[in-house]
Amino acid sequence: MIQIHYFTFSPIQENTYILWDETKEAVIIDPGCLAQYEKEELADFIEDNQLSVKYLLQTHAHLDHVFGSAFVKRKFGVQMYMHKNEVPILADVENRCKLWGIKGYEPVEADVFIDETSIISFGNSTLEVRFVPGHAPGHLAFVNHQQKFIIGGDVLFRGSVGRTDFPYCNHQDLINSIHQQFLILDDEYKVYAGHGPATSIGQERNTNPFF
Ligand SMILES: [Zn+2]
Ligand SMILES: [Zn+2]
């Protein structure tokens, strides 16, 4: 049984997810911790729950999702996994931080490129990878079918969808991704978003103005 905990970090209010199961093996997804106290909060949680971090996974590489990636790699000795299409996005994060006046970002590089059809395993659990470009060119979502949830990043929000006014975004790709990869799932699938509260496929299918 997978347990999910999230922190909302940085002035951008990004949701950082920690998933683990009965084996105590864990994955960290999109570590957005920027301030030192946020990094300590994340590390304390891992320590207090005696978790062993196996992977650092990225839904995508926008600045708010990688603020703490270098820290997580170093602190837990793990490799950073993302889609190869995110390489130019990640390479631009330092510039974007300067542009936005954000201090404290430690540059980071990915170690492993996630294939669009991979299954990520930790402990007794698995996450199916879904390729959902649009908000970012190599955006991935992580789906668990046993417990019916999606770690969806910045694709689908409660009542909204991801922004597409950044470089490398494409609105039509985003809408197609949601239709082809998210809306084909049952109503009960819970969606944990990169910002704001969780929602469900059913709720968004019925009430989201974008569909
Ligand atoms: Zn984003
Ligand atoms: Zn974001």
JSON list of C-alpha atoms and ligand atoms in Angstrom, two decimals:
[
{"chain": "A", "resi": 1, "resn": "MET", "atom": "CA", "xyz": [0.00, 0.00, 0.00]},
{"chain": "A", "resi": 2, "resn": "ILE", "atom": "CA", "xyz": [1.49, 3.30, -1.11]},
{"chain": "A", "resi": 3, "resn": "GLN", "atom": "CA", "xyz": [1.35, 6.25, 1.25]},
{"chain": "A", "resi": 4, "resn": "ILE", "atom": "CA", "xyz": [1.55, 9.77, -0.09]},
{"chain": "A", "resi": 5, "resn": "HIS", "atom": "CA", "xyz": [2.71, 12.88, 1.71]},
{"chain": "A", "resi": 6, "resn": "TYR", "atom": "CA", "xyz": [3.22, 16.27, 0.18]},
{"chain": "A", "resi": 7, "resn": "PHE", "atom": "CA", "xyz": [4.80, 19.55, 1.10]},
{"chain": "A", "resi": 8, "resn": "THR", "atom": "CA", "xyz": [4.00, 22.89, -0.52]},
{"chain": "A", "resi": 9, "resn": "PHE", "atom": "CA", "xyz": [7.30, 24.68, -1.00]},
{"chain": "A", "resi": 10, "resn": "SER", "atom": "CA", "xyz": [8.80, 27.99, -2.17]},
{"chain": "A", "resi": 11, "resn": "PRO", "atom": "CA", "xyz": [7.13, 31.32, -3.00]},
{"chain": "A", "resi": 12, "resn": "ILE", "atom": "CA", "xyz": [5.69, 29.54, -6.09]},
{"chain": "A", "resi": 13, "resn": "GLN", "atom": "CA", "xyz": [3.74, 27.13, -3.81]},
{"chain": "A", "resi": 14, "resn": "GLU", "atom": "CA", "xyz": [4.79, 23.95, -5.57]},
{"chain": "A", "resi": 15, "resn": "ASN", "atom": "CA", "xyz": [3.71, 20.54, -4.29]},
{"chain": "A", "resi": 16, "resn": "THR", "atom": "CA", "xyz": [6.56, 18.12, -3.57]},
{"chain": "A", "resi": 17, "resn": "TYR", "atom": "CA", "xyz": [5.47, 14.48, -3.22]},
{"chain": "A", "resi": 18, "resn": "ILE", "atom": "CA", "xyz": [6.93, 11.64, -1.21]},
{"chain": "A", "resi": 19, "resn": "LEU", "atom": "CA", "xyz": [5.59, 8.15, -1.91]},
{"chain": "A", "resi": 20, "resn": "TRP", "atom": "CA", "xyz": [6.50, 5.02, 0.03]},
{"chain": "A", "resi": 21, "resn": "ASP", "atom": "CA", "xyz": [5.10, 1.63, 0.94]},
{"chain": "A", "resi": 22, "resn": "GLU", "atom": "CA", "xyz": [5.35, -1.00, 3.68]},
{"chain": "A", "resi": 23, "resn": "THR", "atom": "CA", "xyz": [8.97, -1.72, 2.74]},
{"chain": "A", "resi": 24, "resn": "LYS", "atom": "CA", "xyz": [9.87, 1.93, 3.60]},
{"chain": "A", "resi": 25, "resn": "GLU", "atom": "CA", "xyz": [11.37, 2.33, 0.15]},
{"chain": "A", "resi": 26, "resn": "ALA", "atom": "CA", "xyz": [10.41, 5.77, -1.18]},
{"chain": "A", "resi": 27, "resn": "VAL", "atom": "CA", "xyz": [10.48, 8.05, -4.21]},
{"chain": "A", "resi": 28, "resn": "ILE", "atom": "CA", "xyz": [10.58, 11.84, -4.13]},
{"chain": "A", "resi": 29, "resn": "ILE", "atom": "CA", "xyz": [8.80, 13.60, -6.99]},
{"chain": "A", "resi": 30, "resn": "ASP", "atom": "CA", "xyz": [9.48, 17.24, -7.96]},
{"chain": "A", "resi": 31, "resn": "PRO", "atom": "CA", "xyz": [11.39, 18.54, -4.93]},
{"chain": "A", "resi": 32, "resn": "GLY", "atom": "CA", "xyz": [10.56, 22.24, -4.87]},
{"chain": "A", "resi": 33, "resn": "CYS", "atom": "CA", "xyz": [12.26, 23.04, -1.55]},
{"chain": "A", "resi": 34, "resn": "LEU", "atom": "CA", "xyz": [14.21, 26.28, -1.96]},
{"chain": "A", "resi": 35, "resn": "ALA", "atom": "CA", "xyz": [14.86, 27.72, 1.50]},
{"chain": "A", "resi": 36, "resn": "GLN", "atom": "CA", "xyz": [17.18, 25.89, 3.86]},
{"chain": "A", "resi": 37, "resn": "TYR", "atom": "CA", "xyz": [14.33, 25.25, 6.34]},
{"chain": "A", "resi": 38, "resn": "GLU", "atom": "CA", "xyz": [12.28, 23.65, 3.55]},
{"chain": "A", "resi": 39, "resn": "LYS", "atom": "CA", "xyz": [15.13, 21.31, 2.68]},
{"chain": "A", "resi": 40, "resn": "GLU", "atom": "CA", "xyz": [15.44, 20.38, 6.35]},
{"chain": "A", "resi": 41, "resn": "GLU", "atom": "CA", "xyz": [11.70, 19.79, 6.58]},
{"chain": "A", "resi": 42, "resn": "LEU", "atom": "CA", "xyz": [11.91, 17.32, 3.70]},
{"chain": "A", "resi": 43, "resn": "ALA", "atom": "CA", "xyz": [14.99, 15.57, 5.10]},
{"chain": "A", "resi": 44, "resn": "ASP", "atom": "CA", "xyz": [13.45, 15.39, 8.60]},
{"chain": "A", "resi": 45, "resn": "PHE", "atom": "CA", "xyz": [10.32, 13.77, 7.20]},
{"chain": "A", "resi": 46, "resn": "ILE", "atom": "CA", "xyz": [12.40, 11.10, 5.45]},
{"chain": "A", "resi": 47, "resn": "GLU", "atom": "CA", "xyz": [14.41, 10.48, 8.60]},
{"chain": "A", "resi": 48, "resn": "ASP", "atom": "CA", "xyz": [11.46, 10.51, 11.03]},
{"chain": "A", "resi": 49, "resn": "ASN", "atom": "CA", "xyz": [9.64, 7.93, 8.91]},
{"chain": "A", "resi": 50, "resn": "GLN", "atom": "CA", "xyz": [12.82, 5.90, 8.39]},
{"chain": "A", "resi": 51, "resn": "LEU", "atom": "CA", "xyz": [12.40, 5.94, 4.64]},
{"chain": "A", "resi": 52, "resn": "SER", "atom": "CA", "xyz": [14.99, 4.84, 2.16]},
{"chain": "A", "resi": 53, "resn": "VAL", "atom": "CA", "xyz": [14.83, 7.05, -0.94]},
{"chain": "A", "resi": 54, "resn": "LYS", "atom": "CA", "xyz": [15.31, 5.06, -4.13]},
{"chain": "A", "resi": 55, "resn": "TYR", "atom": "CA", "xyz": [14.67, 7.60, -6.91]},
{"chain": "A", "resi": 56, "resn": "LEU", "atom": "CA", "xyz": [14.28, 11.28, -7.55]},
{"chain": "A", "resi": 57, "resn": "LEU", "atom": "CA", "xyz": [11.59, 11.57, -10.23]},
{"chain": "A", "resi": 58, "resn": "GLN", "atom": "CA", "xyz": [10.67, 14.70, -12.17]},
{"chain": "A", "resi": 59, "resn": "THR", "atom": "CA", "xyz": [7.32, 15.22, -13.86]},
{"chain": "A", "resi": 60, "resn": "HIS", "atom": "CA", "xyz": [9.09, 18.07, -15.67]},
{"chain": "A", "resi": 61, "resn": "ALA", "atom": "CA", "xyz": [11.95, 20.51, -15.12]},
{"chain": "A", "resi": 62, "resn": "HIS", "atom": "CA", "xyz": [10.36, 23.93, -14.61]},
{"chain": "A", "resi": 63, "resn": "LEU", "atom": "CA", "xyz": [12.23, 25.92, -12.00]},
{"chain": "A", "resi": 64, "resn": "ASP", "atom": "CA", "xyz": [9.70, 25.47, -9.19]},
{"chain": "A", "resi": 65, "resn": "HIS", "atom": "CA", "xyz": [9.90, 21.67, -9.55]},
{"chain": "A", "resi": 66, "resn": "VAL", "atom": "CA", "xyz": [13.72, 21.43, -9.42]},
{"chain": "A", "resi": 67, "resn": "PHE", "atom": "CA", "xyz": [14.66, 23.98, -6.74]},
{"chain": "A", "resi": 68, "resn": "GLY", "atom": "CA", "xyz": [15.60, 21.14, -4.38]},
{"chain": "A", "resi": 69, "resn": "SER", "atom": "CA", "xyz": [16.74, 18.49, -6.86]},
{"chain": "A", "resi": 70, "resn": "ALA", "atom": "CA", "xyz": [20.48, 19.01, -6.32]},
{"chain": "A", "resi": 71, "resn": "PHE", "atom": "CA", "xyz": [19.91, 18.81, -2.57]},
{"chain": "A", "resi": 72, "resn": "VAL", "atom": "CA", "xyz": [17.90, 15.58, -2.84]},
{"chain": "A", "resi": 73, "resn": "LYS", "atom": "CA", "xyz": [20.51, 13.94, -5.06]},
{"chain": "A", "resi": 74, "resn": "ARG", "atom": "CA", "xyz": [23.30, 14.78, -2.66]},
{"chain": "A", "resi": 75, "resn": "LYS", "atom": "CA", "xyz": [21.45, 14.20, 0.60]},
{"chain": "A", "resi": 76, "resn": "PHE", "atom": "CA", "xyz": [20.04, 10.78, -0.31]},
{"chain": "A", "resi": 77, "resn": "GLY", "atom": "CA", "xyz": [22.62, 9.65, -2.88]},
{"chain": "A", "resi": 78, "resn": "VAL", "atom": "CA", "xyz": [20.00, 9.08, -5.56]},
{"chain": "A", "resi": 79, "resn": "GLN", "atom": "CA", "xyz": [19.88, 9.67, -9.29]},
{"chain": "A", "resi": 80, "resn": "MET", "atom": "CA", "xyz": [17.55, 12.16, -10.93]},
{"chain": "A", "resi": 81, "resn": "TYR", "atom": "CA", "xyz": [15.13, 10.71, -13.49]},
{"chain": "A", "resi": 82, "resn": "MET", "atom": "CA", "xyz": [13.34, 12.81, -16.11]},
{"chain": "A", "resi": 83, "resn": "HIS", "atom": "CA", "xyz": [12.31, 12.77, -19.77]},
{"chain": "A", "resi": 84, "resn": "LYS", "atom": "CA", "xyz": [15.03, 13.77, -22.25]},
{"chain": "A", "resi": 85, "resn": "ASN", "atom": "CA", "xyz": [12.86, 16.53, -23.78]},
{"chain": "A", "resi": 86, "resn": "GLU", "atom": "CA", "xyz": [13.26, 18.44, -20.52]},
{"chain": "A", "resi": 87, "resn": "VAL", "atom": "CA", "xyz": [17.02, 18.92, -20.99]},
{"chain": "A", "resi": 88, "resn": "PRO", "atom": "CA", "xyz": [16.72, 22.44, -22.51]},
{"chain": "A", "resi": 89, "resn": "ILE", "atom": "CA", "xyz": [14.18, 23.43, -19.85]},
{"chain": "A", "resi": 90, "resn": "LEU", "atom": "CA", "xyz": [16.48, 22.31, -17.05]},
{"chain": "A", "resi": 91, "resn": "ALA", "atom": "CA", "xyz": [19.46, 24.04, -18.65]},
{"chain": "A", "resi": 92, "resn": "ASP", "atom": "CA", "xyz": [17.50, 27.32, -18.67]},
{"chain": "A", "resi": 93, "resn": "VAL", "atom": "CA", "xyz": [16.47, 27.23, -14.99]},
{"chain": "A", "resi": 94, "resn": "GLU", "atom": "CA", "xyz": [19.43, 29.27, -13.75]},
{"chain": "A", "resi": 95, "resn": "ASN", "atom": "CA", "xyz": [18.60, 32.07, -16.22]},
{"chain": "A", "resi": 96, "resn": "ARG", "atom": "CA", "xyz": [14.92, 31.95, -15.33]},
{"chain": "A", "resi": 97, "resn": "CYS", "atom": "CA", "xyz": [15.76, 32.28, -11.64]},
{"chain": "A", "resi": 98, "resn": "LYS", "atom": "CA", "xyz": [17.80, 35.42, -12.40]},
{"chain": "A", "resi": 99, "resn": "LEU", "atom": "CA", "xyz": [14.95, 36.77, -14.50]},
{"chain": "A", "resi": 100, "resn": "TRP", "atom": "CA", "xyz": [12.42, 36.15, -11.73]},
{"chain": "A", "resi": 101, "resn": "GLY", "atom": "CA", "xyz": [14.78, 37.38, -9.00]},
{"chain": "A", "resi": 102, "resn": "ILE", "atom": "CA", "xyz": [14.86, 33.99, -7.27]},
{"chain": "A", "resi": 103, "resn": "LYS", "atom": "CA", "xyz": [17.94, 33.31, -5.16]},
{"chain": "A", "resi": 104, "resn": "GLY", "atom": "CA", "xyz": [19.26, 30.04, -3.78]},
{"chain": "A", "resi": 105, "resn": "TYR", "atom": "CA", "xyz": [18.82, 27.69, -6.74]},
{"chain": "A", "resi": 106, "resn": "GLU", "atom": "CA", "xyz": [21.58, 25.13, -7.02]},
{"chain": "A", "resi": 107, "resn": "PRO", "atom": "CA", "xyz": [22.00, 23.95, -10.66]},
{"chain": "A", "resi": 108, "resn": "VAL", "atom": "CA", "xyz": [21.42, 20.26, -11.27]},
{"chain": "A", "resi": 109, "resn": "GLU", "atom": "CA", "xyz": [21.63, 17.75, -14.11]},
{"chain": "A", "resi": 110, "resn": "ALA", "atom": "CA", "xyz": [19.54, 14.67, -14.76]},
{"chain": "A", "resi": 111, "resn": "ASP", "atom": "CA", "xyz": [21.22, 11.27, -14.51]},
{"chain": "A", "resi": 112, "resn": "VAL", "atom": "CA", "xyz": [18.73, 8.97, -16.22]},
{"chain": "A", "resi": 113, "resn": "PHE", "atom": "CA", "xyz": [16.19, 9.64, -18.97]},
{"chain": "A", "resi": 114, "resn": "ILE", "atom": "CA", "xyz": [12.83, 8.00, -18.36]},
{"chain": "A", "resi": 115, "resn": "ASP", "atom": "CA", "xyz": [11.38, 6.14, -21.30]},
{"chain": "A", "resi": 116, "resn": "GLU", "atom": "CA", "xyz": [7.76, 7.02, -22.11]},
{"chain": "A", "resi": 117, "resn": "THR", "atom": "CA", "xyz": [6.65, 3.44, -21.55]},
{"chain": "A", "resi": 118, "resn": "SER", "atom": "CA", "xyz": [8.57, 2.68, -18.35]},
{"chain": "A", "resi": 119, "resn": "ILE", "atom": "CA", "xyz": [7.30, 1.22, -15.15]},
{"chain": "A", "resi": 120, "resn": "ILE", "atom": "CA", "xyz": [8.96, 2.66, -12.05]},
{"chain": "A", "resi": 121, "resn": "SER", "atom": "CA", "xyz": [9.28, 0.17, -9.18]},
{"chain": "A", "resi": 122, "resn": "PHE", "atom": "CA", "xyz": [9.99, 0.84, -5.53]},
{"chain": "A", "resi": 123, "resn": "GLY", "atom": "CA", "xyz": [9.37, -1.55, -2.65]},
{"chain": "A", "resi": 124, "resn": "ASN", "atom": "CA", "xyz": [6.37, -3.70, -3.59]},
{"chain": "A", "resi": 125, "resn": "SER", "atom": "CA", "xyz": [4.84, -0.91, -5.66]},
{"chain": "A", "resi": 126, "resn": "THR", "atom": "CA", "xyz": [4.84, 0.32, -9.23]},
{"chain": "A", "resi": 127, "resn": "LEU", "atom": "CA", "xyz": [4.13, 3.55, -11.06]},
{"chain": "A", "resi": 128, "resn": "GLU", "atom": "CA", "xyz": [3.25, 3.56, -14.73]},
{"chain": "A", "resi": 129, "resn": "VAL", "atom": "CA", "xyz": [4.78, 6.39, -16.73]},
{"chain": "A", "resi": 130, "resn": "ARG", "atom": "CA", "xyz": [2.51, 8.47, -18.98]},
{"chain": "A", "resi": 131, "resn": "PHE", "atom": "CA", "xyz": [3.92, 10.92, -21.55]},
{"chain": "A", "resi": 132, "resn": "VAL", "atom": "CA", "xyz": [1.82, 14.10, -21.33]},
{"chain": "A", "resi": 133, "resn": "PRO", "atom": "CA", "xyz": [3.54, 16.94, -23.25]},
{"chain": "A", "resi": 134, "resn": "GLY", "atom": "CA", "xyz": [2.04, 20.40, -23.65]},
{"chain": "A", "resi": 135, "resn": "HIS", "atom": "CA", "xyz": [2.79, 22.35, -20.49]},
{"chain": "A", "resi": 136, "resn": "ALA", "atom": "CA", "xyz": [6.37, 21.14, -20.97]},
{"chain": "A", "resi": 137, "resn": "PRO", "atom": "CA", "xyz": [7.80, 19.11, -23.90]},
{"chain": "A", "resi": 138, "resn": "GLY", "atom": "CA", "xyz": [8.87, 16.13, -21.81]},
{"chain": "A", "resi": 139, "resn": "HIS", "atom": "CA", "xyz": [6.19, 16.21, -19.14]},
{"chain": "A", "resi": 140, "resn": "LEU", "atom": "CA", "xyz": [5.48, 12.86, -17.48]},
{"chain": "A", "resi": 141, "resn": "ALA", "atom": "CA", "xyz": [2.78, 11.70, -15.10]},
{"chain": "A", "resi": 142, "resn": "PHE", "atom": "CA", "xyz": [3.06, 8.72, -12.75]},
{"chain": "A", "resi": 143, "resn": "VAL", "atom": "CA", "xyz": [0.02, 6.46, -12.40]},
{"chain": "A", "resi": 144, "resn": "ASN", "atom": "CA", "xyz": [-0.75, 3.75, -9.87]},
{"chain": "A", "resi": 145, "resn": "HIS", "atom": "CA", "xyz": [-3.61, 1.50, -10.95]},
{"chain": "A", "resi": 146, "resn": "GLN", "atom": "CA", "xyz": [-4.03, -0.52, -7.74]},
{"chain": "A", "resi": 147, "resn": "GLN", "atom": "CA", "xyz": [-4.85, 2.56, -5.68]},
{"chain": "A", "resi": 148, "resn": "LYS", "atom": "CA", "xyz": [-6.08, 4.61, -8.64]},
{"chain": "A", "resi": 149, "resn": "PHE", "atom": "CA", "xyz": [-4.07, 7.79, -8.43]},
{"chain": "A", "resi": 150, "resn": "ILE", "atom": "CA", "xyz": [-1.97, 10.01, -10.67]},
{"chain": "A", "resi": 151, "resn": "ILE", "atom": "CA", "xyz": [0.95, 12.22, -9.71]},
{"chain": "A", "resi": 152, "resn": "GLY", "atom": "CA", "xyz": [0.17, 14.64, -12.49]},
{"chain": "A", "resi": 153, "resn": "GLY", "atom": "CA", "xyz": [2.55, 17.62, -12.22]},
{"chain": "A", "resi": 154, "resn": "ASP", "atom": "CA", "xyz": [1.31, 20.75, -14.00]},
{"chain": "A", "resi": 155, "resn": "VAL", "atom": "CA", "xyz": [-1.03, 19.05, -16.49]},
{"chain": "A", "resi": 156, "resn": "LEU", "atom": "CA", "xyz": [-4.45, 19.06, -14.84]},
{"chain": "A", "resi": 157, "resn": "PHE", "atom": "CA", "xyz": [-5.53, 21.16, -11.86]},
{"chain": "A", "resi": 158, "resn": "ARG", "atom": "CA", "xyz": [-8.80, 21.43, -9.97]},
{"chain": "A", "resi": 159, "resn": "GLY", "atom": "CA", "xyz": [-10.91, 23.48, -12.37]},
{"chain": "A", "resi": 160, "resn": "SER", "atom": "CA", "xyz": [-8.02, 24.32, -14.66]},
{"chain": "A", "resi": 161, "resn": "VAL", "atom": "CA", "xyz": [-5.15, 23.04, -16.79]},
{"chain": "A", "resi": 162, "resn": "GLY", "atom": "CA", "xyz": [-1.42, 23.81, -16.98]},
{"chain": "A", "resi": 163, "resn": "ARG", "atom": "CA", "xyz": [-0.22, 27.13, -18.32]},
{"chain": "A", "resi": 164, "resn": "THR", "atom": "CA", "xyz": [1.05, 27.18, -21.88]},
{"chain": "A", "resi": 165, "resn": "ASP", "atom": "CA", "xyz": [2.46, 30.70, -22.07]},
{"chain": "A", "resi": 166, "resn": "PHE", "atom": "CA", "xyz": [6.03, 29.65, -21.28]},
{"chain": "A", "resi": 167, "resn": "PRO", "atom": "CA", "xyz": [8.74, 28.76, -23.83]},
{"chain": "A", "resi": 168, "resn": "TYR", "atom": "CA", "xyz": [8.39, 25.22, -25.23]},
{"chain": "A", "resi": 169, "resn": "CYS", "atom": "CA", "xyz": [4.66, 25.03, -24.28]},
{"chain": "A", "resi": 170, "resn": "ASN", "atom": "CA", "xyz": [1.89, 23.98, -26.64]},
{"chain": "A", "resi": 171, "resn": "HIS", "atom": "CA", "xyz": [-1.75, 24.31, -25.61]},
{"chain": "A", "resi": 172, "resn": "GLN", "atom": "CA", "xyz": [-3.20, 21.86, -28.13]},
{"chain": "A", "resi": 173, "resn": "ASP", "atom": "CA", "xyz": [-0.62, 19.22, -27.14]},
{"chain": "A", "resi": 174, "resn": "LEU", "atom": "CA", "xyz": [-1.65, 19.73, -23.51]},
{"chain": "A", "resi": 175, "resn": "ILE", "atom": "CA", "xyz": [-5.36, 19.24, -24.24]},
{"chain": "A", "resi": 176, "resn": "ASN", "atom": "CA", "xyz": [-4.57, 16.15, -26.36]},
{"chain": "A", "resi": 177, "resn": "SER", "atom": "CA", "xyz": [-2.40, 14.73, -23.56]},
{"chain": "A", "resi": 178, "resn": "ILE", "atom": "CA", "xyz": [-5.20, 15.14, -21.03]},
{"chain": "A", "resi": 179, "resn": "HIS", "atom": "CA", "xyz": [-7.73, 13.49, -23.31]},
{"chain": "A", "resi": 180, "resn": "GLN", "atom": "CA", "xyz": [-5.49, 10.62, -24.36]},
{"chain": "A", "resi": 181, "resn": "GLN", "atom": "CA", "xyz": [-3.72, 9.87, -21.07]},
{"chain": "A", "resi": 182, "resn": "PHE", "atom": "CA", "xyz": [-5.94, 11.14, -18.24]},
{"chain": "A", "resi": 183, "resn": "LEU", "atom": "CA", "xyz": [-9.58, 11.21, -19.29]},
{"chain": "A", "resi": 184, "resn": "ILE", "atom": "CA", "xyz": [-9.45, 7.59, -20.46]},
{"chain": "A", "resi": 185, "resn": "LEU", "atom": "CA", "xyz": [-9.03, 6.60, -16.79]},
{"chain": "A", "resi": 186, "resn": "ASP", "atom": "CA", "xyz": [-11.97, 5.88, -14.45]},
{"chain": "A", "resi": 187, "resn": "ASP", "atom": "CA", "xyz": [-13.68, 8.69, -12.58]},
{"chain": "A", "resi": 188, "resn": "GLU", "atom": "CA", "xyz": [-12.27, 7.44, -9.26]},
{"chain": "A", "resi": 189, "resn": "TYR", "atom": "CA", "xyz": [-8.64, 8.14, -10.16]},
{"chain": "A", "resi": 190, "resn": "LYS", "atom": "CA", "xyz": [-7.37, 10.82, -7.82]},
{"chain": "A", "resi": 191, "resn": "VAL", "atom": "CA", "xyz": [-5.11, 13.47, -9.35]},
{"chain": "A", "resi": 192, "resn": "TYR", "atom": "CA", "xyz": [-2.32, 14.95, -7.22]},
{"chain": "A", "resi": 193, "resn": "ALA", "atom": "CA", "xyz": [-1.32, 18.20, -8.91]},
{"chain": "A", "resi": 194, "resn": "GLY", "atom": "CA", "xyz": [1.86, 20.23, -8.92]},
{"chain": "A", "resi": 195, "resn": "HIS", "atom": "CA", "xyz": [-0.03, 23.19, -7.46]},
{"chain": "A", "resi": 196, "resn": "GLY", "atom": "CA", "xyz": [-3.19, 23.47, -5.39]},
{"chain": "A", "resi": 197, "resn": "PRO", "atom": "CA", "xyz": [-5.42, 20.72, -3.99]},
{"chain": "A", "resi": 198, "resn": "ALA", "atom": "CA", "xyz": [-5.87, 17.21, -5.33]},
{"chain": "A", "resi": 199, "resn": "THR", "atom": "CA", "xyz": [-8.85, 16.43, -7.54]},
{"chain": "A", "resi": 200, "resn": "SER", "atom": "CA", "xyz": [-10.23, 13.43, -9.41]},
{"chain": "A", "resi": 201, "resn": "ILE", "atom": "CA", "xyz": [-10.73, 12.47, -13.04]},
{"chain": "A", "resi": 202, "resn": "GLY", "atom": "CA", "xyz": [-14.50, 12.37, -12.48]},
{"chain": "A", "resi": 203, "resn": "GLN", "atom": "CA", "xyz": [-14.64, 15.83, -10.95]},
{"chain": "A", "resi": 204, "resn": "GLU", "atom": "CA", "xyz": [-12.62, 17.36, -13.79]},
{"chain": "A", "resi": 205, "resn": "ARG", "atom": "CA", "xyz": [-14.48, 15.43, -16.48]},
{"chain": "A", "resi": 206, "resn": "ASN", "atom": "CA", "xyz": [-17.75, 16.89, -15.15]},
{"chain": "A", "resi": 207, "resn": "THR", "atom": "CA", "xyz": [-16.79, 20.40, -14.06]},
{"chain": "A", "resi": 208, "resn": "ASN", "atom": "CA", "xyz": [-13.54, 21.55, -15.70]},
{"chain": "A", "resi": 209, "resn": "PRO", "atom": "CA", "xyz": [-14.34, 24.35, -18.21]},
{"chain": "A", "resi": 210, "resn": "PHE", "atom": "CA", "xyz": [-11.53, 23.19, -20.50]},
{"chain": "A", "resi": 211, "resn": "PHE", "atom": "CA", "xyz": [-13.43, 20.00, -21.44]},
{"chain": "B", "resi": 1, "resn": "ZN", "atom": "ZN", "xyz": [5.48, 23.68, -14.77]},
{"chain": "B", "resi": 2, "resn": "ZN", "atom": "ZN", "xyz": [4.79, 24.19, -11.41]}
]
